[in-house]
Amino acid sequence: MTLAERLRVALEAPHGEGPILLASDHFEFDPDSVGHPAAVLVAVTDRAEPGVILTQRTDTLRRHPGQVAFPGGRIDPEDDGAIGAALREAEEEIALPPALVQVVGTADRYRTVTGYEVTPIVGVVPPDLVLVPAEAEVAAVFEVPLAFLLDTANHVEASTQYQGRERRYYEILWGERRIWGATAAMIVNLSRRLRWTA
């Protein structure tokens, strides 16, 4: 079974009552309200030990400067839905050709504190692609082993005070890089969905 087939089977498999998923990093929001639609690409490299492509945002961005993120952004009216937006943003941010992405499926949507309703698009890409970060947005592109990201032992729950309330979130530490907030939450959700086995 190919990597794409394994991922597709895992995403589509019935989960009984289902795992407990993280819905939002906002401590209170109306689940019936419509968030701004957005999409990210969870690009998994097709190698013996698959990895996931992540970006480090530049320190000059107005929102979330310096944070680790999946390639992605707002879904524009001219996009072909979440998949089209995720592929377009990945091409714009890291020069990943859409034709090289084998789209597997969608993971669970996540609401960010900034009001975006994010759909993660899972896709498989060839290994060792030459990816070029968009200078204005992306400081670095790097790959983290999929098994490391999906290992619950690496999902550290933390908390902070935000607007007078305690906010709980997950973080995943990879070397000197800190993956946290919405990106970590989407990884935690994906881990709970996939229950990855080597």
mmCIF file of C-alpha atoms in Angstrom:
data_model
loop_
_atom_site.group_PDB
_atom_site.id
_atom_site.type_symbol
_atom_site.label_atom_id
_atom_site.label_comp_id
_atom_site.label_asym_id
_atom_site.label_seq_id
_atom_site.Cartn_x
_atom_site.Cartn_y
_atom_site.Cartn_z
ATOM 1 C CA MET A 1 0.000 0.000 0.000
ATOM 2 C CA THR A 2 1.377 3.409 -0.951
ATOM 3 C CA LEU A 3 1.784 6.248 1.538
ATOM 4 C CA ALA A 4 -1.137 8.097 -0.028
ATOM 5 C CA GLU A 5 -3.351 5.004 0.258
ATOM 6 C CA ARG A 6 -2.366 4.493 3.894
ATOM 7 C CA LEU A 7 -3.196 8.096 4.718
ATOM 8 C CA ARG A 8 -6.477 7.983 2.805
ATOM 9 C CA VAL A 9 -7.589 4.782 4.531
ATOM 10 C CA ALA A 10 -6.694 6.219 7.924
ATOM 11 C CA LEU A 11 -8.532 9.498 7.265
ATOM 12 C CA GLU A 12 -11.635 7.742 5.956
ATOM 13 C CA ALA A 13 -11.729 4.908 8.508
ATOM 14 C CA PRO A 14 -14.712 4.867 10.894
ATOM 15 C CA HIS A 15 -13.680 5.973 14.354
ATOM 16 C CA GLY A 16 -16.530 4.565 16.411
ATOM 17 C CA GLU A 17 -17.587 7.376 18.734
ATOM 18 C CA GLY A 18 -14.550 9.251 17.473
ATOM 19 C CA PRO A 19 -11.536 10.723 19.197
ATOM 20 C CA ILE A 20 -11.811 13.897 21.264
ATOM 21 C CA LEU A 21 -10.762 16.664 18.889
ATOM 22 C CA LEU A 22 -9.680 20.226 19.515
ATOM 23 C CA ALA A 23 -12.218 22.591 17.978
ATOM 24 C CA SER A 24 -10.688 26.008 18.539
ATOM 25 C CA ASP A 25 -7.929 27.981 20.231
ATOM 26 C CA HIS A 26 -10.487 30.610 21.194
ATOM 27 C CA PHE A 27 -11.712 30.105 24.757
ATOM 28 C CA GLU A 28 -15.245 31.055 23.804
ATOM 29 C CA PHE A 29 -16.925 31.445 20.427
ATOM 30 C CA ASP A 30 -20.318 30.763 18.967
ATOM 31 C CA PRO A 31 -20.000 27.447 17.092
ATOM 32 C CA ASP A 32 -22.925 28.493 14.891
ATOM 33 C CA SER A 33 -21.159 31.654 13.721
ATOM 34 C CA VAL A 34 -19.321 31.432 10.423
ATOM 35 C CA GLY A 35 -15.568 32.017 10.541
ATOM 36 C CA HIS A 36 -13.451 33.337 7.700
ATOM 37 C CA PRO A 37 -12.751 30.297 5.464
ATOM 38 C CA ALA A 38 -9.090 29.334 5.179
ATOM 39 C CA ALA A 39 -7.055 26.271 4.246
ATOM 40 C CA VAL A 40 -3.586 24.882 4.898
ATOM 41 C CA LEU A 41 -1.602 22.173 3.144
ATOM 42 C CA VAL A 42 -0.287 19.304 5.244
ATOM 43 C CA ALA A 43 2.337 18.160 2.730
ATOM 44 C CA VAL A 44 3.677 14.697 3.601
ATOM 45 C CA THR A 45 6.886 13.640 1.858
ATOM 46 C CA ASP A 46 6.804 10.254 0.155
ATOM 47 C CA ARG A 47 9.873 8.610 1.633
ATOM 48 C CA ALA A 48 10.629 5.548 3.799
ATOM 49 C CA GLU A 49 10.307 7.760 6.882
ATOM 50 C CA PRO A 50 7.731 10.349 5.772
ATOM 51 C CA GLY A 51 8.045 13.946 6.884
ATOM 52 C CA VAL A 52 5.797 16.997 6.967
ATOM 53 C CA ILE A 53 6.762 20.304 5.363
ATOM 54 C CA LEU A 54 6.421 23.327 7.650
ATOM 55 C CA THR A 55 7.344 26.979 7.362
ATOM 56 C CA GLN A 56 8.779 29.541 9.748
ATOM 57 C CA ARG A 57 7.051 32.880 9.221
ATOM 58 C CA THR A 58 9.132 36.022 8.954
ATOM 59 C CA ASP A 59 9.477 38.298 11.972
ATOM 60 C CA THR A 60 8.099 41.249 9.979
ATOM 61 C CA LEU A 61 4.583 39.910 9.447
ATOM 62 C CA ARG A 62 1.756 41.737 11.199
ATOM 63 C CA ARG A 63 0.051 38.521 12.313
ATOM 64 C CA HIS A 64 1.848 35.617 13.977
ATOM 65 C CA PRO A 65 5.399 36.801 13.199
ATOM 66 C CA GLY A 66 8.078 34.135 13.542
ATOM 67 C CA GLN A 67 5.621 31.314 14.163
ATOM 68 C CA VAL A 68 5.782 27.849 12.629
ATOM 69 C CA ALA A 69 2.895 27.142 10.275
ATOM 70 C CA PHE A 70 1.643 25.012 7.432
ATOM 71 C CA PRO A 71 1.590 26.754 4.058
ATOM 72 C CA GLY A 72 -1.869 28.240 3.694
ATOM 73 C CA GLY A 73 -4.206 31.170 4.068
ATOM 74 C CA ARG A 74 -7.606 32.614 3.284
ATOM 75 C CA ILE A 75 -9.832 30.939 0.696
ATOM 76 C CA ASP A 76 -10.367 33.475 -2.089
ATOM 77 C CA PRO A 77 -13.547 33.551 -4.220
ATOM 78 C CA GLU A 78 -11.588 32.466 -7.302
ATOM 79 C CA ASP A 79 -10.114 29.417 -5.530
ATOM 80 C CA ASP A 80 -11.490 25.949 -6.183
ATOM 81 C CA GLY A 81 -12.562 25.581 -2.556
ATOM 82 C CA ALA A 82 -10.228 24.614 0.290
ATOM 83 C CA ILE A 83 -8.072 22.354 -1.876
ATOM 84 C CA GLY A 84 -7.521 25.059 -4.479
ATOM 85 C CA ALA A 85 -6.635 27.607 -1.792
ATOM 86 C CA ALA A 86 -4.186 25.298 -0.018
ATOM 87 C CA LEU A 87 -2.416 24.455 -3.287
ATOM 88 C CA ARG A 88 -2.301 28.103 -4.383
ATOM 89 C CA GLU A 89 -0.921 29.291 -1.051
ATOM 90 C CA ALA A 90 1.724 26.543 -0.998
ATOM 91 C CA GLU A 91 2.862 27.584 -4.457
ATOM 92 C CA GLU A 92 2.958 31.259 -3.455
ATOM 93 C CA GLU A 93 4.697 30.708 -0.124
ATOM 94 C CA ILE A 94 7.232 27.966 -0.884
ATOM 95 C CA ALA A 95 7.064 27.447 -4.686
ATOM 96 C CA LEU A 96 5.513 23.985 -4.343
ATOM 97 C CA PRO A 97 4.036 23.112 -7.779
ATOM 98 C CA PRO A 98 0.364 22.081 -7.358
ATOM 99 C CA ALA A 99 0.828 19.334 -9.966
ATOM 100 C CA LEU A 100 3.269 17.557 -7.624
ATOM 101 C CA VAL A 101 0.748 17.302 -4.782
ATOM 102 C CA GLN A 102 -1.306 14.114 -4.602
ATOM 103 C CA VAL A 103 -4.288 15.279 -2.556
ATOM 104 C CA VAL A 104 -5.374 12.576 -0.113
ATOM 105 C CA GLY A 105 -8.244 14.231 1.713
ATOM 106 C CA THR A 106 -9.271 16.764 4.315
ATOM 107 C CA ALA A 107 -8.718 16.663 8.052
ATOM 108 C CA ASP A 108 -10.860 18.276 10.749
ATOM 109 C CA ARG A 109 -11.510 22.008 10.538
ATOM 110 C CA TYR A 110 -10.138 24.239 13.260
ATOM 111 C CA ARG A 111 -11.220 27.715 14.426
ATOM 112 C CA THR A 112 -8.400 30.114 15.245
ATOM 113 C CA VAL A 113 -8.464 32.911 17.787
ATOM 114 C CA THR A 114 -8.382 35.367 14.882
ATOM 115 C CA GLY A 115 -11.699 33.981 13.587
ATOM 116 C CA TYR A 116 -10.501 31.789 10.714
ATOM 117 C CA GLU A 117 -12.155 28.441 10.016
ATOM 118 C CA VAL A 118 -9.181 26.434 8.756
ATOM 119 C CA THR A 119 -9.501 23.259 6.688
ATOM 120 C CA PRO A 120 -6.301 21.162 6.626
ATOM 121 C CA ILE A 121 -5.736 19.510 3.237
ATOM 122 C CA VAL A 122 -3.548 16.400 3.442
ATOM 123 C CA GLY A 123 -1.403 15.661 0.410
ATOM 124 C CA VAL A 124 1.619 13.565 -0.520
ATOM 125 C CA VAL A 125 4.576 15.169 -2.301
ATOM 126 C CA PRO A 126 7.837 13.782 -3.726
ATOM 127 C CA PRO A 127 10.816 13.902 -1.343
ATOM 128 C CA ASP A 128 13.673 16.396 -1.585
ATOM 129 C CA LEU A 129 11.859 19.031 -3.610
ATOM 130 C CA VAL A 130 13.659 22.337 -4.056
ATOM 131 C CA LEU A 131 11.335 24.704 -2.186
ATOM 132 C CA VAL A 132 11.902 28.454 -2.278
ATOM 133 C CA PRO A 133 10.412 30.536 0.559
ATOM 134 C CA ALA A 134 8.611 33.735 -0.426
ATOM 135 C CA GLU A 135 10.894 36.371 1.041
ATOM 136 C CA ALA A 136 8.145 38.626 2.391
ATOM 137 C CA GLU A 137 6.300 35.868 4.241
ATOM 138 C CA VAL A 138 8.484 32.845 4.891
ATOM 139 C CA ALA A 139 11.833 32.884 6.677
ATOM 140 C CA ALA A 140 12.504 29.141 6.336
ATOM 141 C CA VAL A 141 11.063 25.865 5.068
ATOM 142 C CA PHE A 142 11.843 22.662 6.939
ATOM 143 C CA GLU A 143 10.676 19.078 7.330
ATOM 144 C CA VAL A 144 9.763 17.232 10.523
ATOM 145 C CA PRO A 145 9.320 13.433 10.636
ATOM 146 C CA LEU A 146 5.641 12.526 10.499
ATOM 147 C CA ALA A 147 6.107 9.886 13.194
ATOM 148 C CA PHE A 148 7.549 12.522 15.546
ATOM 149 C CA LEU A 149 4.642 14.898 14.970
ATOM 150 C CA LEU A 150 2.027 12.192 15.489
ATOM 151 C CA ASP A 151 3.645 10.778 18.652
ATOM 152 C CA THR A 152 1.464 11.888 21.559
ATOM 153 C CA ALA A 153 4.535 11.895 23.819
ATOM 154 C CA ASN A 154 5.655 15.007 21.915
ATOM 155 C CA HIS A 155 2.348 16.863 22.416
ATOM 156 C CA VAL A 156 2.940 19.079 25.442
ATOM 157 C CA GLU A 157 -0.057 20.865 26.930
ATOM 158 C CA ALA A 158 0.699 24.343 28.250
ATOM 159 C CA SER A 159 -1.211 27.418 29.383
ATOM 160 C CA THR A 160 -0.933 31.194 29.425
ATOM 161 C CA GLN A 161 -2.982 34.180 30.501
ATOM 162 C CA TYR A 162 -4.766 35.839 27.591
ATOM 163 C CA GLN A 163 -7.149 38.763 28.035
ATOM 164 C CA GLY A 164 -7.539 37.944 31.711
ATOM 165 C CA ARG A 165 -8.276 34.251 31.209
ATOM 166 C CA GLU A 166 -6.251 31.084 31.189
ATOM 167 C CA ARG A 167 -5.731 29.811 27.657
ATOM 168 C CA ARG A 168 -4.600 26.225 27.193
ATOM 169 C CA TYR A 169 -2.757 25.114 24.075
ATOM 170 C CA TYR A 170 -0.389 22.452 22.747
ATOM 171 C CA GLU A 171 3.199 22.840 21.707
ATOM 172 C CA ILE A 172 5.593 20.469 19.964
ATOM 173 C CA LEU A 173 9.316 21.118 20.227
ATOM 174 C CA TRP A 174 11.507 20.100 17.300
ATOM 175 C CA GLY A 175 15.113 21.080 17.942
ATOM 176 C CA GLU A 176 15.115 24.849 18.359
ATOM 177 C CA ARG A 177 11.736 25.245 16.705
ATOM 178 C CA ARG A 178 8.505 25.587 18.673
ATOM 179 C CA ILE A 179 5.315 24.455 16.981
ATOM 180 C CA TRP A 180 2.322 25.717 18.929
ATOM 181 C CA GLY A 181 -1.133 27.257 18.733
ATOM 182 C CA ALA A 182 -3.369 26.392 15.812
ATOM 183 C CA THR A 183 -0.656 24.501 13.911
ATOM 184 C CA ALA A 184 0.071 22.226 16.881
ATOM 185 C CA ALA A 185 -3.652 21.763 17.509
ATOM 186 C CA MET A 186 -4.229 20.623 13.918
ATOM 187 C CA ILE A 187 -1.324 18.183 14.278
ATOM 188 C CA VAL A 188 -2.804 16.845 17.532
ATOM 189 C CA ASN A 189 -6.171 16.383 15.806
ATOM 190 C CA LEU A 190 -4.536 14.635 12.862
ATOM 191 C CA SER A 191 -2.659 12.357 15.248
ATOM 192 C CA ARG A 192 -5.866 11.411 17.023
ATOM 193 C CA ARG A 193 -7.559 10.737 13.707
ATOM 194 C CA LEU A 194 -4.812 8.723 12.076
ATOM 195 C CA ARG A 195 -3.547 6.699 15.045
ATOM 196 C CA TRP A 196 -0.462 6.251 12.852
ATOM 197 C CA THR A 197 1.236 2.863 12.824
ATOM 198 C CA ALA A 198 4.641 2.270 11.239
#
